[in-house]
Short mmCIF file of C-alpha atoms (C1' of nucleotides) in Angstrom, two decimals:
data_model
loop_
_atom_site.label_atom_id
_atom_site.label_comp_id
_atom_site.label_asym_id
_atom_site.label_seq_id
_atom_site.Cartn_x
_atom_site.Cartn_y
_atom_site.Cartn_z
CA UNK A 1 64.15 -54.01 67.67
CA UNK A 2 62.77 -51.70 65.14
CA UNK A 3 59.31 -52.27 65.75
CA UNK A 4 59.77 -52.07 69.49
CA UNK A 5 56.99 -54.33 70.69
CA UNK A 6 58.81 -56.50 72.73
CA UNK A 7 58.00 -59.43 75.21
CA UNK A 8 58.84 -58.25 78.75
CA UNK A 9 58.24 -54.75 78.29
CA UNK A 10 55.14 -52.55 78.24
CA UNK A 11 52.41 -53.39 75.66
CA UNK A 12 52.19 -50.87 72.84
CA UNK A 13 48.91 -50.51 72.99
CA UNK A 14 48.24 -49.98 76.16
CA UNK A 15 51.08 -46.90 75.91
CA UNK A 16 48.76 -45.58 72.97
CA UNK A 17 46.19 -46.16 75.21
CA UNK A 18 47.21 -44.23 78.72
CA UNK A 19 49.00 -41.11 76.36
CA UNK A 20 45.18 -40.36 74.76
CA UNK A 21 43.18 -40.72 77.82
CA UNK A 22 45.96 -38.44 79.21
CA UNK A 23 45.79 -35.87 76.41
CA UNK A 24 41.74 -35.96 76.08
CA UNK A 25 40.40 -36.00 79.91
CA UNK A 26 43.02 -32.93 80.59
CA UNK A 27 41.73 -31.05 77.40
CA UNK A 28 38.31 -32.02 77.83
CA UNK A 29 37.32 -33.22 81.61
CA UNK A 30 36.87 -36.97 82.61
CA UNK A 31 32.99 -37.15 83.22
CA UNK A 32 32.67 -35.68 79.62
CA UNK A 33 34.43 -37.95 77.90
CA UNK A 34 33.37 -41.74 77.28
CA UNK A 35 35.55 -44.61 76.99
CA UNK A 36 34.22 -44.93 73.45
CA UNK A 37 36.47 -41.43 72.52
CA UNK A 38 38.96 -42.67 73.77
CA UNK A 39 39.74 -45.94 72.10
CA UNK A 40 38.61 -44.89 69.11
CA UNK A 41 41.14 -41.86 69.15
CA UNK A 42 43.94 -44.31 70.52
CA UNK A 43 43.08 -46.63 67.45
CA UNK A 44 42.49 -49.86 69.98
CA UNK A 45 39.25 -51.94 70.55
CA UNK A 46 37.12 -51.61 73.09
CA UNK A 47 38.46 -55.55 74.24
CA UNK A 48 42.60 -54.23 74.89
CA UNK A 49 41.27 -51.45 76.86
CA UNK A 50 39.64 -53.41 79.19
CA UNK A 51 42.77 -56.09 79.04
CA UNK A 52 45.13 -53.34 80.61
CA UNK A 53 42.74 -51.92 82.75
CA UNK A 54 39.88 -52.59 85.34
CA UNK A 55 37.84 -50.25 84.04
CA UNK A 56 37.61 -46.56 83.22
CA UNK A 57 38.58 -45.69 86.83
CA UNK A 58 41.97 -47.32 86.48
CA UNK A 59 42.55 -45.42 83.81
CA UNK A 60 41.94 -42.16 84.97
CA UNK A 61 43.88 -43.39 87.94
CA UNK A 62 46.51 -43.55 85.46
CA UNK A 63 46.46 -40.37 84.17
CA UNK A 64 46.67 -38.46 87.30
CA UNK A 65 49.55 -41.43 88.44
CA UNK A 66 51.31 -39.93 85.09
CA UNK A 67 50.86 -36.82 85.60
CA UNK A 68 52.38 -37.00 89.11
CA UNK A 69 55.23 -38.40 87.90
CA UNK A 70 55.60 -35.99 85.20
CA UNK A 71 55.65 -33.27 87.96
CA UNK A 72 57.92 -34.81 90.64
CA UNK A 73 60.23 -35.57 87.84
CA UNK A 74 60.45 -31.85 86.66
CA UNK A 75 61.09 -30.73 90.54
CA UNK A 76 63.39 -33.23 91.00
CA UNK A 77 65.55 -32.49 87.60
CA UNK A 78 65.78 -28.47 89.25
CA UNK A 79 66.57 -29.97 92.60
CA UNK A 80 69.61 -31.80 91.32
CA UNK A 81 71.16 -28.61 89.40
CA UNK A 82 71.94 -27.64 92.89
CA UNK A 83 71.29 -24.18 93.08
CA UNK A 84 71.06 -22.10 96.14
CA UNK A 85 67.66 -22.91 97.90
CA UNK A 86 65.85 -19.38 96.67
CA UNK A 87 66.84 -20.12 93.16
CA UNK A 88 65.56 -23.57 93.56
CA UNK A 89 61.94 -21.85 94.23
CA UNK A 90 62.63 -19.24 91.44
CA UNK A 91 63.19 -21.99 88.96
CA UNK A 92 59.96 -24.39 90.51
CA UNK A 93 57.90 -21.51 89.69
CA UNK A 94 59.33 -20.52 86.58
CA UNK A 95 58.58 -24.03 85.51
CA UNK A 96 54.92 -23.58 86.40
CA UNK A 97 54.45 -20.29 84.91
CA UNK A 98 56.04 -21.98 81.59
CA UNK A 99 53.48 -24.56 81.68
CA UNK A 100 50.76 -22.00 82.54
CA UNK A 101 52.33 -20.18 79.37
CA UNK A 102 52.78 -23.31 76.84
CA UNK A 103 49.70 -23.68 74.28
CA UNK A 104 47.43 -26.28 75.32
CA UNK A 105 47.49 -25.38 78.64
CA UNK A 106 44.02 -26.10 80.83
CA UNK A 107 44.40 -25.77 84.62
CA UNK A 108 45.89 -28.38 87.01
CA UNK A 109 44.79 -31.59 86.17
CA UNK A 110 44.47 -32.48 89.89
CA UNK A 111 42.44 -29.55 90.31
CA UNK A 112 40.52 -30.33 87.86
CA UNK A 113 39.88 -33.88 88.79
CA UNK A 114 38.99 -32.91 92.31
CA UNK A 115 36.28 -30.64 90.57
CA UNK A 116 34.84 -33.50 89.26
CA UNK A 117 35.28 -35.92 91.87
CA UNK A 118 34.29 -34.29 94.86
CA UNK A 119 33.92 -37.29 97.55
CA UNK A 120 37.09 -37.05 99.84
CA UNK A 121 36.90 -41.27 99.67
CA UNK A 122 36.91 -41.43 95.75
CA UNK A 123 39.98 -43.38 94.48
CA UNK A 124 40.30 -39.94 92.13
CA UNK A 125 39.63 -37.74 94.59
CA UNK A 126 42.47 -39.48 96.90
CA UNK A 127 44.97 -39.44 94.19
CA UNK A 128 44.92 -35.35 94.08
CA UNK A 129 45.25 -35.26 98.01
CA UNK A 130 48.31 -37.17 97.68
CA UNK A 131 49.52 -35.28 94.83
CA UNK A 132 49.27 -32.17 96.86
CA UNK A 133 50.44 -32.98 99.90
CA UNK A 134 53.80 -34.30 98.73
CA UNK A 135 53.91 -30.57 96.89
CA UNK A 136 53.42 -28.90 99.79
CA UNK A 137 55.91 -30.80 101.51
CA UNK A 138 58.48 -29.86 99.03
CA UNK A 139 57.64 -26.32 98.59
CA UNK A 140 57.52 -26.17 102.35
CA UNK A 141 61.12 -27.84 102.45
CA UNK A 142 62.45 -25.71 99.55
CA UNK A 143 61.24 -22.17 101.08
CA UNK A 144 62.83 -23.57 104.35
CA UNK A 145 65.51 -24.00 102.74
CA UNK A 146 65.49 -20.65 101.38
CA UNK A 147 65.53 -19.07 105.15
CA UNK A 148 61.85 -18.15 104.82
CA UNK A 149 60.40 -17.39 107.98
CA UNK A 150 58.07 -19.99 109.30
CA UNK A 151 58.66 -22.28 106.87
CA UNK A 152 54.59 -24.27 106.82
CA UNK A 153 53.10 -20.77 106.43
CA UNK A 154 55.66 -19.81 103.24
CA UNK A 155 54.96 -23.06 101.78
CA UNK A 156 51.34 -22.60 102.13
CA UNK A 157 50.71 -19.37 101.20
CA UNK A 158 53.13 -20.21 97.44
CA UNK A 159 51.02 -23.33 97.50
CA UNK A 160 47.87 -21.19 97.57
CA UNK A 161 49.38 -18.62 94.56
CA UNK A 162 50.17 -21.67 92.57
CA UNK A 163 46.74 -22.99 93.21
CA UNK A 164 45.34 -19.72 91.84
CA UNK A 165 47.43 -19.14 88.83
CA UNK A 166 46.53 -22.53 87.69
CA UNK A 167 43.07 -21.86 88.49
CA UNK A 168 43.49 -18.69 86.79
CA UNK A 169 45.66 -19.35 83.61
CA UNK A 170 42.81 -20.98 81.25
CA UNK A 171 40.49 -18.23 82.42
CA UNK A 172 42.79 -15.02 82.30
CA UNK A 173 45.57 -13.47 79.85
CA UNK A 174 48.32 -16.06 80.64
CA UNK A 175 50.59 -13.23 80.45
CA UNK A 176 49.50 -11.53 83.24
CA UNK A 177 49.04 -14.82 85.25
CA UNK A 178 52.75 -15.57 85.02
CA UNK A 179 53.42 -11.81 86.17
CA UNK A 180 51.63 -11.75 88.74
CA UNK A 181 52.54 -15.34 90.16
CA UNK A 182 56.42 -14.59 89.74
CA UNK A 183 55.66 -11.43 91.53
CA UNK A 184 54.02 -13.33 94.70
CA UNK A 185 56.72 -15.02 94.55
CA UNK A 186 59.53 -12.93 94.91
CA UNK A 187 57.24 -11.36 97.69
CA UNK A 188 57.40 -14.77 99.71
CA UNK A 189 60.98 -15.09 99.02
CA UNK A 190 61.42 -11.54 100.26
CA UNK A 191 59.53 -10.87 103.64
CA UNK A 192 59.59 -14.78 104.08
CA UNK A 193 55.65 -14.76 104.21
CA UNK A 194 53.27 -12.50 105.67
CA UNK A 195 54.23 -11.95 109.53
CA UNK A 196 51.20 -11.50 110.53
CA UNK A 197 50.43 -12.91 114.29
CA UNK A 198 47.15 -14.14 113.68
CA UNK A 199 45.24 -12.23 116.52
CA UNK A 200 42.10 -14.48 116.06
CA UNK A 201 39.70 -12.74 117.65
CA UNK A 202 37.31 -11.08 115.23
CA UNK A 203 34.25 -13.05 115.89
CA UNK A 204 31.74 -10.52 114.29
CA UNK A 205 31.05 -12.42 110.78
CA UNK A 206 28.47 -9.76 109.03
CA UNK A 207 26.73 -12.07 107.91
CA UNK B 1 -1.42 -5.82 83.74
CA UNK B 2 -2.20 -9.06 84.12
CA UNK B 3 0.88 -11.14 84.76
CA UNK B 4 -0.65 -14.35 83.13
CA UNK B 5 0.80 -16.22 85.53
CA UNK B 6 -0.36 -16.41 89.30
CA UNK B 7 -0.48 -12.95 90.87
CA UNK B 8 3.03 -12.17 93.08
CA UNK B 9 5.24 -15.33 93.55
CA UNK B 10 7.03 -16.94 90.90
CA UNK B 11 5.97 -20.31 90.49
CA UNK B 12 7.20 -22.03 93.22
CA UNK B 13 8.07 -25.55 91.89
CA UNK B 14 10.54 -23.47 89.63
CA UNK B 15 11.79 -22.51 92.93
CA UNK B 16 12.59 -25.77 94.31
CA UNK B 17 13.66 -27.24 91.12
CA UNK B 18 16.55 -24.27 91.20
CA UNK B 19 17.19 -24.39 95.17
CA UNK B 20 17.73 -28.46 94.31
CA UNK B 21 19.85 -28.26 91.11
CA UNK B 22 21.93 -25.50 93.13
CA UNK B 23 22.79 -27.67 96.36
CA UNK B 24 23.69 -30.83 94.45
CA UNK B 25 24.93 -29.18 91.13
CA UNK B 26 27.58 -27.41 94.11
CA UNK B 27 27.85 -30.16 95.41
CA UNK B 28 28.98 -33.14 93.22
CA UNK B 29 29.30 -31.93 90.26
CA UNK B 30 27.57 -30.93 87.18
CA UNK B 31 28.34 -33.46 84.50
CA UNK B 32 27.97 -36.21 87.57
CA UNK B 33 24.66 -35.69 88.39
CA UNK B 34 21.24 -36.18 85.83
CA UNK B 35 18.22 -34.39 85.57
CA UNK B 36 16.29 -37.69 87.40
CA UNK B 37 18.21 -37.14 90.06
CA UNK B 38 17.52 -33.34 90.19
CA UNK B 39 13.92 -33.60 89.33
CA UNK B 40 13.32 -36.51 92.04
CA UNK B 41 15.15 -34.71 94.77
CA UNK B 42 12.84 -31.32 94.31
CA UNK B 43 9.44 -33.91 93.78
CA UNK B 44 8.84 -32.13 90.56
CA UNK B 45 7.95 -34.37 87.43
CA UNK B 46 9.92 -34.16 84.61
CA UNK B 47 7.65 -31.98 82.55
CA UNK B 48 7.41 -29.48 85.09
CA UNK B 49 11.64 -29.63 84.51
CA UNK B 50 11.34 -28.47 80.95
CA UNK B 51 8.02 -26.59 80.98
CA UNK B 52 10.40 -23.86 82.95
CA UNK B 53 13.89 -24.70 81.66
CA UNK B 54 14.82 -25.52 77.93
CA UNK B 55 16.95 -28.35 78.87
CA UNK B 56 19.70 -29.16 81.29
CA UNK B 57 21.83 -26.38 80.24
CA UNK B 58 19.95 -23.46 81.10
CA UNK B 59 19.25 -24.80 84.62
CA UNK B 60 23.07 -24.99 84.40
CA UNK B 61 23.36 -21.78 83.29
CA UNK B 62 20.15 -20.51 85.96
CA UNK B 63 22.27 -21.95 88.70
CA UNK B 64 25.48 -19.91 87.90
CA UNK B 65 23.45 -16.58 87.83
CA UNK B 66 22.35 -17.27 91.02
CA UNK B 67 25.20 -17.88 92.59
CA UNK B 68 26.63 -14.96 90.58
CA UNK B 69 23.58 -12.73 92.17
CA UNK B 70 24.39 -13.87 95.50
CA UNK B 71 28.22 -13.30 95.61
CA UNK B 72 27.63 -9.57 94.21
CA UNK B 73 25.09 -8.99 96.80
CA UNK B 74 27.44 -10.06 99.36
CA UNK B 75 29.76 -7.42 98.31
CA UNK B 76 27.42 -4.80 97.79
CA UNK B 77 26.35 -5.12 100.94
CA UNK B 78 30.20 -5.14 102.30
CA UNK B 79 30.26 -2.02 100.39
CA UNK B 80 27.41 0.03 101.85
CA UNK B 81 28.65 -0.31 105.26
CA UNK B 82 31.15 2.31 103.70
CA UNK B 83 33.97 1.29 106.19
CA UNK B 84 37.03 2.81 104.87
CA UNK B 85 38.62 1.15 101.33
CA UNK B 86 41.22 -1.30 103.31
CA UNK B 87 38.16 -2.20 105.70
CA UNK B 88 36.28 -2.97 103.08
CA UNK B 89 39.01 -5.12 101.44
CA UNK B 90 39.47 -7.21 104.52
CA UNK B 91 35.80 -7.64 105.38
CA UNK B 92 35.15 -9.08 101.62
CA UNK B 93 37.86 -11.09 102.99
CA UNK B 94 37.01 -12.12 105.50
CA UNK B 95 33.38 -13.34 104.07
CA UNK B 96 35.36 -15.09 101.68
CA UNK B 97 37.19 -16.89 104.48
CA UNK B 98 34.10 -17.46 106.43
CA UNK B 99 32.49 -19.08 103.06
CA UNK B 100 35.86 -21.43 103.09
CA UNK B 101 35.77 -22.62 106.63
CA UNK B 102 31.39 -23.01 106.43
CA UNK B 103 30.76 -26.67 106.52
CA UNK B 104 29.19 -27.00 102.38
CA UNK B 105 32.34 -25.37 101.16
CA UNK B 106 33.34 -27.26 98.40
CA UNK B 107 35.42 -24.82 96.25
CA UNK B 108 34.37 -22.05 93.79
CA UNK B 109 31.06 -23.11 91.88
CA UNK B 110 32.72 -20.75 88.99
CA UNK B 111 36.00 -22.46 89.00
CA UNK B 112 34.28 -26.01 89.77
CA UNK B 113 32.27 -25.30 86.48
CA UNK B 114 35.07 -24.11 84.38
CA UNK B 115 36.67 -27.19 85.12
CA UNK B 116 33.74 -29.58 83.53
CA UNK B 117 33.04 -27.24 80.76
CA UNK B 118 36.60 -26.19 79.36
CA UNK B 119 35.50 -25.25 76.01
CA UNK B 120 35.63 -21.26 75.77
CA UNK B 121 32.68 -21.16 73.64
CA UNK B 122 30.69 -22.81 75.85
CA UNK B 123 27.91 -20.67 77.61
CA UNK B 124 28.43 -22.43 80.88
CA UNK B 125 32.53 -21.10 80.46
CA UNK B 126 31.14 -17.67 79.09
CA UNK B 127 29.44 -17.53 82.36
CA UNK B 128 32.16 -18.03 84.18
CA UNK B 129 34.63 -15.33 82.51
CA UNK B 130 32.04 -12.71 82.81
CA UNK B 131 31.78 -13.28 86.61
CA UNK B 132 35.37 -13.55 86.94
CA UNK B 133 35.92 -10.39 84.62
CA UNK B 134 33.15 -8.73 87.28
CA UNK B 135 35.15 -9.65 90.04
CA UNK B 136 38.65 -9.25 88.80
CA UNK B 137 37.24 -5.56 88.15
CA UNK B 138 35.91 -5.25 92.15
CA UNK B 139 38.80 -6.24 93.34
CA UNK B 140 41.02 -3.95 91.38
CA UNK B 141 38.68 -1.21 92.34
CA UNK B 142 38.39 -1.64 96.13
CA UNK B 143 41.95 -2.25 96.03
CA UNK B 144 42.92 0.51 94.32
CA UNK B 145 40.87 2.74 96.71
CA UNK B 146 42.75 1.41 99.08
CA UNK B 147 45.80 3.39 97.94
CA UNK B 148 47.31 -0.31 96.78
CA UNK B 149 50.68 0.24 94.42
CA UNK B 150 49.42 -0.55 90.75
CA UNK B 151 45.85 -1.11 91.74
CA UNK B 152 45.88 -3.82 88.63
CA UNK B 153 48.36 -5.88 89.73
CA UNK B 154 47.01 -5.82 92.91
CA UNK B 155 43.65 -6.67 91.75
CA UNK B 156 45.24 -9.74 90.55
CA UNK B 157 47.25 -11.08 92.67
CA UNK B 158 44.32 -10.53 95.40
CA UNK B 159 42.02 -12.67 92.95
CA UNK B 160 45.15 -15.52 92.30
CA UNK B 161 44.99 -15.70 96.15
CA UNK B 162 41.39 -15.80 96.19
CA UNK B 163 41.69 -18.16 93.88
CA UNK B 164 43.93 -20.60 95.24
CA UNK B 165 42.23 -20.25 98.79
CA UNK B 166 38.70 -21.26 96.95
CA UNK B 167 40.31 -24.10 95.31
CA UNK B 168 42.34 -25.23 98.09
CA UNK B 169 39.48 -24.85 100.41
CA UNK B 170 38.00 -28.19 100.41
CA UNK B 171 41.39 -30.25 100.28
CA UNK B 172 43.42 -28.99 102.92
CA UNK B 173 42.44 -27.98 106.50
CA UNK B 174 40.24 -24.87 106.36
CA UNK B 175 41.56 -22.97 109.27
CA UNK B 176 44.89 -23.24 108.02
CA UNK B 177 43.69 -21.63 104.36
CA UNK B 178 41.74 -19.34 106.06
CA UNK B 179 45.01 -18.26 108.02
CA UNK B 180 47.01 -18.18 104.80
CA UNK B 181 44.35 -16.05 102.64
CA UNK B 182 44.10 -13.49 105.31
CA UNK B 183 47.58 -13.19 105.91
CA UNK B 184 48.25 -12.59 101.97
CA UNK B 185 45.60 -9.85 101.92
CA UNK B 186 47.33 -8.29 104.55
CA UNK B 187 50.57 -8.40 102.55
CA UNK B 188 48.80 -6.80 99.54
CA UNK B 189 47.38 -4.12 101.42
CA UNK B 190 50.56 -3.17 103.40
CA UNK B 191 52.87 -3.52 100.53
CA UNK B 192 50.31 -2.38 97.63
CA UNK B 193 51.55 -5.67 95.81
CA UNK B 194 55.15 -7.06 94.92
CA UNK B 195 57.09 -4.16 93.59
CA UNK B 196 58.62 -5.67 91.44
CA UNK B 197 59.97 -4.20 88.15
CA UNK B 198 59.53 -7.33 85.88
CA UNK B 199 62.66 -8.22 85.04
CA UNK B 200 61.38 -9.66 81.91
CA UNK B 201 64.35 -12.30 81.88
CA UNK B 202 64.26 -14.67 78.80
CA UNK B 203 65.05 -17.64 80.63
CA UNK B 204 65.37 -20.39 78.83
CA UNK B 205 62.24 -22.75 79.19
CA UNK B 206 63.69 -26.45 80.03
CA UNK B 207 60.68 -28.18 78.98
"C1'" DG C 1 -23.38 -17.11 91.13
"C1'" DG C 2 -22.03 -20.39 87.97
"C1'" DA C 3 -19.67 -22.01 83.73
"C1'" DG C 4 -15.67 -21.93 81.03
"C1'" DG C 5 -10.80 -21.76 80.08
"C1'" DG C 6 -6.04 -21.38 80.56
"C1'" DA C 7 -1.91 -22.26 83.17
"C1'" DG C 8 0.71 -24.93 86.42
"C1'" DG C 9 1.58 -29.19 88.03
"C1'" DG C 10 1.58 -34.54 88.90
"C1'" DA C 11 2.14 -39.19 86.87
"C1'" DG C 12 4.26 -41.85 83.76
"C1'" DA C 13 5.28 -43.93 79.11
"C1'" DA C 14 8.30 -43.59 75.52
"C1'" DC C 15 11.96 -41.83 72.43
"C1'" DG C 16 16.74 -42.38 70.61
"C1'" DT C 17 21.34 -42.05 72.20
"C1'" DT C 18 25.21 -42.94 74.88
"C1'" DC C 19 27.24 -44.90 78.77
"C1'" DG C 20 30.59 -48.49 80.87
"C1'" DG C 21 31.34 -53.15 80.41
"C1'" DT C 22 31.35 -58.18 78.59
"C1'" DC C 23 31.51 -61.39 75.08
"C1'" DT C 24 32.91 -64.21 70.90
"C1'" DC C 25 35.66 -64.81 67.08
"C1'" DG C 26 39.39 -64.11 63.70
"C1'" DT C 27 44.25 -62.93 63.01
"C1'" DC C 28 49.03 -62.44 63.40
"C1'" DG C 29 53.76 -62.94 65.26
"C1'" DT C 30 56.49 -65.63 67.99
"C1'" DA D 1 50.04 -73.31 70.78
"C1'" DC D 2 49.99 -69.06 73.09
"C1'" DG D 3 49.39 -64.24 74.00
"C1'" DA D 4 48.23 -59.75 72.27
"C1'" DC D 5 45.32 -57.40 69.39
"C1'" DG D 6 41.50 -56.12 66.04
"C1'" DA D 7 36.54 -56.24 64.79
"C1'" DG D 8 32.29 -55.96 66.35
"C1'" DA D 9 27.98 -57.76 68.44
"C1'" DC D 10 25.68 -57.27 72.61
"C1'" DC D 11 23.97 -56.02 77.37
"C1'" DG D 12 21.45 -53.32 80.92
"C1'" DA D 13 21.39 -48.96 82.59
"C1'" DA D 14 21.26 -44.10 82.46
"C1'" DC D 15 21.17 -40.11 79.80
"C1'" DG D 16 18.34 -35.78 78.12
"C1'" DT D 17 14.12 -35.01 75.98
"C1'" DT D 18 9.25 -35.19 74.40
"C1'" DC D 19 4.86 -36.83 74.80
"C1'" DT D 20 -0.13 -37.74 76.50
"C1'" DC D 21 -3.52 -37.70 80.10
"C1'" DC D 22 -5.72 -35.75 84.10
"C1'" DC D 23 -6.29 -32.86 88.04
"C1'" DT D 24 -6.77 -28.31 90.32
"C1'" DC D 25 -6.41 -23.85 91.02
"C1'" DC D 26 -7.78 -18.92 89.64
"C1'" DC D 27 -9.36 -15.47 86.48
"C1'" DT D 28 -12.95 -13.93 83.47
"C1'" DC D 29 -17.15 -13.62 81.19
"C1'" DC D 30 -22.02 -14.50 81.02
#
DNA sequence: GGAGGGAGGGAGAACGTTCGGTCTCGTCGT
DNA sequence: ACGACGAGACCGAACGTTCTCCCTCCCTCC
């Protein structure tokens, strides 16, 4: 088994394959980057790309599908150290504000995609709502968890703070990113989340 | 003086090509859409395209500076009303939440752009810092006028929540970000922002 | 007042490149 | 022999860009 490439499992190739689209559509965009690029970078002809997938779409399908499981692996590794539930959060966004730190670092890639794949019934654009709602649910179940007060407004409003330091971290001094995010986030841990009644009732928009 | 061109008016097929590139440039994308499809759309012929525009790029570029222009009007405006500094706060605010739940929303056109054009050489990406860096600087301002703890770290964690309502805005239910962005503004105006004395913990990053 | 000219614009052909995708064929390990 | 892969030709379409030709305003000069 030293050359690994073995019958029943998963073509070599195709690994090569799904790792560069992976490393060159999150560095560079998807629309940017042609299918060309890629298989020239993963050292494969144009013929085995289209043998493992569809097309290009599957492939990006395939990044994002990666890079979900990537991400609800790394939640679920914390979840299992069984820490008390505020920890839990503490150590979720630690992990993001590491990543946000780490060198090659370029925004969400869901975020991202969803820039670039605007229609709400694109295959893409589908992928990221599912990413993020399964996110929300957990942080909405951890910060329950962690006695915050309503628990669907905490886990929105971190939701929204990771969206923004995400957002933020290819665009600002990631230093200050991770700051401020840890900061919010002690802040939602603290007060539970902003108890503000909602008196809906402005109805004067200036403009 | 003689202008050269016509007296008054700009020309006004330079108008439309702009007003065209804008609305579909917002909303599907940059790299997505051609210059046919721009140039068809505002019944211009393609020369007319490059007789006022070098190339693609600096109608890219024309369409950031307007939005740019438009956003810092917005606030100006906000800020000639000379309500006091937490007023003004919340009614920038609150056009920002308006902006969210208006039916076009789809996300920042700065952060949408960054997305498709990480490179930070780029002039599309320069573009987007310096409106950012414009921004992050309001913020801190108003903020800090608004007697707001360390006005800087308040500046950014009311642009990381601006940030993550904008790019949340067009993939969860509006209302619901609208409720959360508000209700985090009022937490960094009642609080002045997290006090907290950055532990500055090693940590030790798992991954 | 009339002629000229320059600028803005419409219409469309054409350029070379790149796109995503399909195809055939040769090769190699099992 | 079979399946996976490499090498590369090939396709139609779209890309951004440049080009020529002609029309129509409006300003200016005679």
């Amino acid at each position: 088994m030293s050359t690994g490439t073995q019958g029943g499992s998963i073509s070599e190739a195709r690994a090569r394959l799904l790792d560069t689209a992976t490393r060159i559509f999150y560095a560079e965009g998807i629309h940017s980057v042609g299918v060309d690029r890629i298989i020239a970078e993963a050292q494969v002809t144009r013929a085995t790309l289209y043998r493992h997938f569809k097309g290009k779409e599957e492939l990006i399908l395939s990044y994002l599908q990666q890079a979900d499981h990537g991400i609800r692996g790394q939640v679920a590794a914390i979840r299992a150290q069984g820490l008390p539930a505020a920890d839990t959060v503490r150590a979720v966004s630690r992990s993001i504000a590491d990543g946000i730190q780490s060198p090659g670092f370029r925004g969400c890639a869901f975020l991202n995609a969803a820039a670039e794949y605007p229609d709400p019934a694109h295959p893409v654009h589908q992928a990221v709502l599912a990413h993020r709602q399964w996110f929300l649910d957990t942080a909405t179940q951890l910060l329950g968890a962690a006695d915050c007060a309503p628990a669907d407004a905490a886990g929105r409003h971190f939701v929204m703070l990771r969206d923004g330091a995400m957002a933020a971290g290819c665009l600002f001094d990631p230093t200050l990113i991770r700051e401020t995010f840890l900061g919010g986030v002690e802040g939602i841990l603290r007060t539970g989340t902003a108890p503000v009644p909602e008196p809906d009732a402005p109805a004067t928009p200036p403009a």
